[in-house]
Amino acid sequence: MFDQQAICPYTGLRSFTEEESLYFKGRDQQIDQITSLLEKNKFLMLTGASGEGKSSLIYAGLIPNARAGFFKAQNSNWVVADFRPERSPVRNMAEAISGKFAINPDTAETELRRGYSSLIDLYTSSKFYVDKNGEEWEQASDEEKINMQRSSANLLIIADQFEEFFTNPENYYNEVPSQDSQIVVNLLLETARIALEKNIPVYVVCTMRSDYIGQCSAFRGLPDYIGFSQFFVPRLKRKDLKQVIQEPADLSGNRISQRLVERLLFDLSEGVDQLPILQHALKQIWRAADDGSDEMDLIHYAKVGGMPANELPEEDQKTFLAWYKDLPGFQRSYYKETGLNRVIEIHADLLFKNAWNSYSEKFPDQPISKSKAERIITTAFSCLTKIDNSRAVRNRMSLKEITDIIHSQGITTQIVSNVLKPFREEGNSFVRPFCTDDTDSCELPDDAVLDITHESLIRNWSRLRDWANREYEFYSIYQDFRKQLDRWKNSGKSNNFLLPIGPLSFFENWYENCRPNPSWIR
């Protein structure tokens, strides 16, 4: 006999995957609606507030629905090519396509740059497309026709996190899209247009935060397509939220008390991040309940900081008090203020406070000071967040870039990776790429790209929010300093343009606190 590892039916801050569609609940009506819209228009712009589960709706809703045969299309098989724009939209699209069409990524990129109909051309010349009006089909034997139909498949192209066309300066600068951004957007629109006009089974889906719709006017033709086929993901109602809480536990063989379900529903507040806060709390409750071995109940909710201990049943209060007394002193202080919206804050703060101890225990051969460990975490998270038009957004960055910005003697990419490891471990999952059971997955190469799992972490972890705001302030001062410097240089370095004592002291103070280096400026 062997112990089967328990599977948590809640995803925390990350999106649901296709494999987790069984646990994706509360969106049945929206799945049917977007399926119908995409069937009809072959293009879908899925919009909604941050934290409403747009990516989950596609990966754990639409795709499993299509594969199960609930999507009226020419073929029963599906090929899904998904990508995020990030900083290199053409390259990312090429890599997504190349993996499905078994061609070299460089070849795919060359093809994509050749013309806006190139995606359709790649598909129609592949084994996935069968033209039943074509000469090849008419001349084929019955057996050949069966084989052709077996290999045929519909193509679904997904541009996830479409707002990255606007949040990355490589893609969008001074209100103007980059050439690569225009190429990818034109490819998506032209692919959808040809597919609809010629009835080719190719479908295009984009997911985007709704607060970026205004910026879409920078791309010619895009607003027309959004008007033509857009779906806004609505807020979940109470009965749907009850499904989100209860049904995954039932399906995975776990137990959850009715009083905990009701308490969570009562504690859910209006505003953004309703779903990620709930999912993260549920995942932490599941862990506190011995990975779901015990019935998830109010005491586990109290242990993760969701409710005050004095509101627990009397018997549970005694159990909680005994557990609480064994906690380190600094950890007890977090339970002075509790609430559902505090679960993320408490969890992230505990990881931050324990990071140095965790690192020192696991890597005694590479000792660093506690202050250096905290600086690594502070700088890394500052690098991975930014303020875009007063909105907190993620900012993907490689391990090497982060290490160069930290720019501290003896601090290598390996040390940075090891200090950040607790934030990537299973059950925490605050930073991608996640650690899995595979030991190698925790070892990051220098060019590994790190990314905060969800923007709700920025909004609900006050320490990170402060870091992001401070970084934005540093950047704003740098821009001011750069203007002053350019004026002095353009004047022929005239003494008349040197800074007076007040501004000079201000910029010296900024330099001391910010510690800018060439990597930070880049």
PDB file of N, CA, C and O in Angstrom, residues 73-98:
ATOM      1  N   ALA A  73     -18.784  22.561 -34.260  1.00  0.00           N
ATOM      2  CA  ALA A  73     -17.665  22.873 -35.142  1.00  0.00           C
ATOM      3  C   ALA A  73     -17.500  21.734 -36.147  1.00  0.00           C
ATOM      4  O   ALA A  73     -18.092  20.662 -35.989  1.00  0.00           O
ATOM      5  N   GLN A  74     -16.680  21.962 -37.164  1.00  0.00           N
ATOM      6  CA  GLN A  74     -16.537  20.975 -38.236  1.00  0.00           C
ATOM      7  C   GLN A  74     -15.899  19.678 -37.760  1.00  0.00           C
ATOM      8  O   GLN A  74     -16.211  18.602 -38.245  1.00  0.00           O
ATOM      9  N   ASN A  75     -14.970  19.773 -36.806  1.00  0.00           N
ATOM     10  CA  ASN A  75     -14.230  18.604 -36.347  1.00  0.00           C
ATOM     11  C   ASN A  75     -14.489  18.343 -34.871  1.00  0.00           C
ATOM     12  O   ASN A  75     -14.886  19.240 -34.131  1.00  0.00           O
ATOM     13  N   SER A  76     -14.222  17.117 -34.459  1.00  0.00           N
ATOM     14  CA  SER A  76     -14.398  16.786 -33.037  1.00  0.00           C
ATOM     15  C   SER A  76     -13.115  17.034 -32.241  1.00  0.00           C
ATOM     16  O   SER A  76     -13.166  17.219 -31.033  1.00  0.00           O
ATOM     17  N   ASN A  77     -11.962  17.035 -32.931  1.00  0.00           N
ATOM     18  CA  ASN A  77     -10.682  17.290 -32.255  1.00  0.00           C
ATOM     19  C   ASN A  77     -10.375  18.786 -32.213  1.00  0.00           C
ATOM     20  O   ASN A  77     -10.816  19.545 -33.090  1.00  0.00           O
ATOM     21  N   TRP A  78      -9.561  19.163 -31.217  1.00  0.00           N
ATOM     22  CA  TRP A  78      -9.187  20.577 -31.065  1.00  0.00           C
ATOM     23  C   TRP A  78      -7.682  20.704 -30.868  1.00  0.00           C
ATOM     24  O   TRP A  78      -7.081  19.936 -30.118  1.00  0.00           O
ATOM     25  N   VAL A  79      -7.110  21.692 -31.544  1.00  0.00           N
ATOM     26  CA  VAL A  79      -5.719  22.076 -31.313  1.00  0.00           C
ATOM     27  C   VAL A  79      -5.755  23.465 -30.682  1.00  0.00           C
ATOM     28  O   VAL A  79      -6.346  24.396 -31.250  1.00  0.00           O
ATOM     29  N   VAL A  80      -5.174  23.594 -29.499  1.00  0.00           N
ATOM     30  CA  VAL A  80      -5.206  24.868 -28.778  1.00  0.00           C
ATOM     31  C   VAL A  80      -3.799  25.466 -28.741  1.00  0.00           C
ATOM     32  O   VAL A  80      -2.879  24.862 -28.183  1.00  0.00           O
ATOM     33  N   ALA A  81      -3.641  26.644 -29.337  1.00  0.00           N
ATOM     34  CA  ALA A  81      -2.360  27.370 -29.301  1.00  0.00           C
ATOM     35  C   ALA A  81      -2.570  28.629 -28.477  1.00  0.00           C
ATOM     36  O   ALA A  81      -3.268  29.551 -28.908  1.00  0.00           O
ATOM     37  N   ASP A  82      -2.015  28.660 -27.276  1.00  0.00           N
ATOM     38  CA  ASP A  82      -2.228  29.811 -26.398  1.00  0.00           C
ATOM     39  C   ASP A  82      -0.907  30.494 -26.074  1.00  0.00           C
ATOM     40  O   ASP A  82       0.130  29.855 -25.993  1.00  0.00           O
ATOM     41  N   PHE A  83      -0.977  31.806 -25.903  1.00  0.00           N
ATOM     42  CA  PHE A  83       0.225  32.589 -25.574  1.00  0.00           C
ATOM     43  C   PHE A  83      -0.184  33.849 -24.843  1.00  0.00           C
ATOM     44  O   PHE A  83      -1.362  34.235 -24.831  1.00  0.00           O
ATOM     45  N   ARG A  84       0.802  34.477 -24.198  1.00  0.00           N
ATOM     46  CA  ARG A  84       0.636  35.806 -23.610  1.00  0.00           C
ATOM     47  C   ARG A  84       1.546  36.762 -24.367  1.00  0.00           C
ATOM     48  O   ARG A  84       2.655  36.378 -24.769  1.00  0.00           O
ATOM     49  N   PRO A  85       1.130  38.007 -24.572  1.00  0.00           N
ATOM     50  CA  PRO A  85       1.970  38.962 -25.317  1.00  0.00           C
ATOM     51  C   PRO A  85       3.329  39.181 -24.650  1.00  0.00           C
ATOM     52  O   PRO A  85       4.364  39.180 -25.327  1.00  0.00           O
ATOM     53  N   GLU A  86       3.309  39.391 -23.308  1.00  0.00           N
ATOM     54  CA  GLU A  86       4.538  39.680 -22.558  1.00  0.00           C
ATOM     55  C   GLU A  86       5.318  40.781 -23.285  1.00  0.00           C
ATOM     56  O   GLU A  86       4.751  41.760 -23.734  1.00  0.00           O
ATOM     57  N   ARG A  87       6.643  40.623 -23.403  1.00  0.00           N
ATOM     58  CA  ARG A  87       7.449  41.679 -24.034  1.00  0.00           C
ATOM     59  C   ARG A  87       7.747  41.380 -25.497  1.00  0.00           C
ATOM     60  O   ARG A  87       8.237  42.238 -26.213  1.00  0.00           O
ATOM     61  N   SER A  88       7.481  40.141 -25.932  1.00  0.00           N
ATOM     62  CA  SER A  88       7.812  39.735 -27.307  1.00  0.00           C
ATOM     63  C   SER A  88       6.611  39.030 -27.921  1.00  0.00           C
ATOM     64  O   SER A  88       6.609  37.798 -28.061  1.00  0.00           O
ATOM     65  N   PRO A  89       5.576  39.773 -28.298  1.00  0.00           N
ATOM     66  CA  PRO A  89       4.329  39.133 -28.736  1.00  0.00           C
ATOM     67  C   PRO A  89       4.470  38.257 -29.974  1.00  0.00           C
ATOM     68  O   PRO A  89       3.895  37.172 -30.028  1.00  0.00           O
ATOM     69  N   VAL A  90       5.253  38.694 -30.973  1.00  0.00           N
ATOM     70  CA  VAL A  90       5.395  37.879 -32.183  1.00  0.00           C
ATOM     71  C   VAL A  90       6.111  36.569 -31.858  1.00  0.00           C
ATOM     72  O   VAL A  90       5.695  35.492 -32.279  1.00  0.00           O
ATOM     73  N   ARG A  91       7.195  36.669 -31.094  1.00  0.00           N
ATOM     74  CA  ARG A  91       7.953  35.473 -30.729  1.00  0.00           C
ATOM     75  C   ARG A  91       7.100  34.507 -29.911  1.00  0.00           C
ATOM     76  O   ARG A  91       7.127  33.290 -30.122  1.00  0.00           O
ATOM     77  N   ASN A  92       6.334  35.045 -28.977  1.00  0.00           N
ATOM     78  CA  ASN A  92       5.501  34.192 -28.128  1.00  0.00           C
ATOM     79  C   ASN A  92       4.414  33.491 -28.935  1.00  0.00           C
ATOM     80  O   ASN A  92       4.116  32.319 -28.699  1.00  0.00           O
ATOM     81  N   MET A  93       3.822  34.233 -29.868  1.00  0.00           N
ATOM     82  CA  MET A  93       2.813  33.619 -30.734  1.00  0.00           C
ATOM     83  C   MET A  93       3.464  32.539 -31.609  1.00  0.00           C
ATOM     84  O   MET A  93       2.902  31.448 -31.786  1.00  0.00           O
ATOM     85  N   ALA A  94       4.656  32.817 -32.124  1.00  0.00           N
ATOM     86  CA  ALA A  94       5.366  31.860 -32.974  1.00  0.00           C
ATOM     87  C   ALA A  94       5.669  30.573 -32.209  1.00  0.00           C
ATOM     88  O   ALA A  94       5.517  29.465 -32.741  1.00  0.00           O
ATOM     89  N   GLU A  95       6.105  30.705 -30.954  1.00  0.00           N
ATOM     90  CA  GLU A  95       6.421  29.518 -30.153  1.00  0.00           C
ATOM     91  C   GLU A  95       5.172  28.694 -29.864  1.00  0.00           C
ATOM     92  O   GLU A  95       5.214  27.460 -29.857  1.00  0.00           O
ATOM     93  N   ALA A  96       4.049  29.379 -29.632  1.00  0.00           N
ATOM     94  CA  ALA A  96       2.788  28.666 -29.384  1.00  0.00           C
ATOM     95  C   ALA A  96       2.341  27.911 -30.632  1.00  0.00           C
ATOM     96  O   ALA A  96       1.912  26.753 -30.544  1.00  0.00           O
ATOM     97  N   ILE A  97       2.474  28.545 -31.787  1.00  0.00           N
ATOM     98  CA  ILE A  97       2.061  27.928 -33.051  1.00  0.00           C
ATOM     99  C   ILE A  97       3.007  26.791 -33.446  1.00  0.00           C
ATOM    100  O   ILE A  97       2.572  25.715 -33.868  1.00  0.00           O
ATOM    101  N   SER A  98       4.306  27.013 -33.289  1.00  0.00           N
ATOM    102  CA  SER A  98       5.295  26.019 -33.733  1.00  0.00           C
ATOM    103  C   SER A  98       5.123  24.690 -33.018  1.00  0.00           C
ATOM    104  O   SER A  98       5.287  23.626 -33.605  1.00  0.00           O
TER     105      SER A  98
END
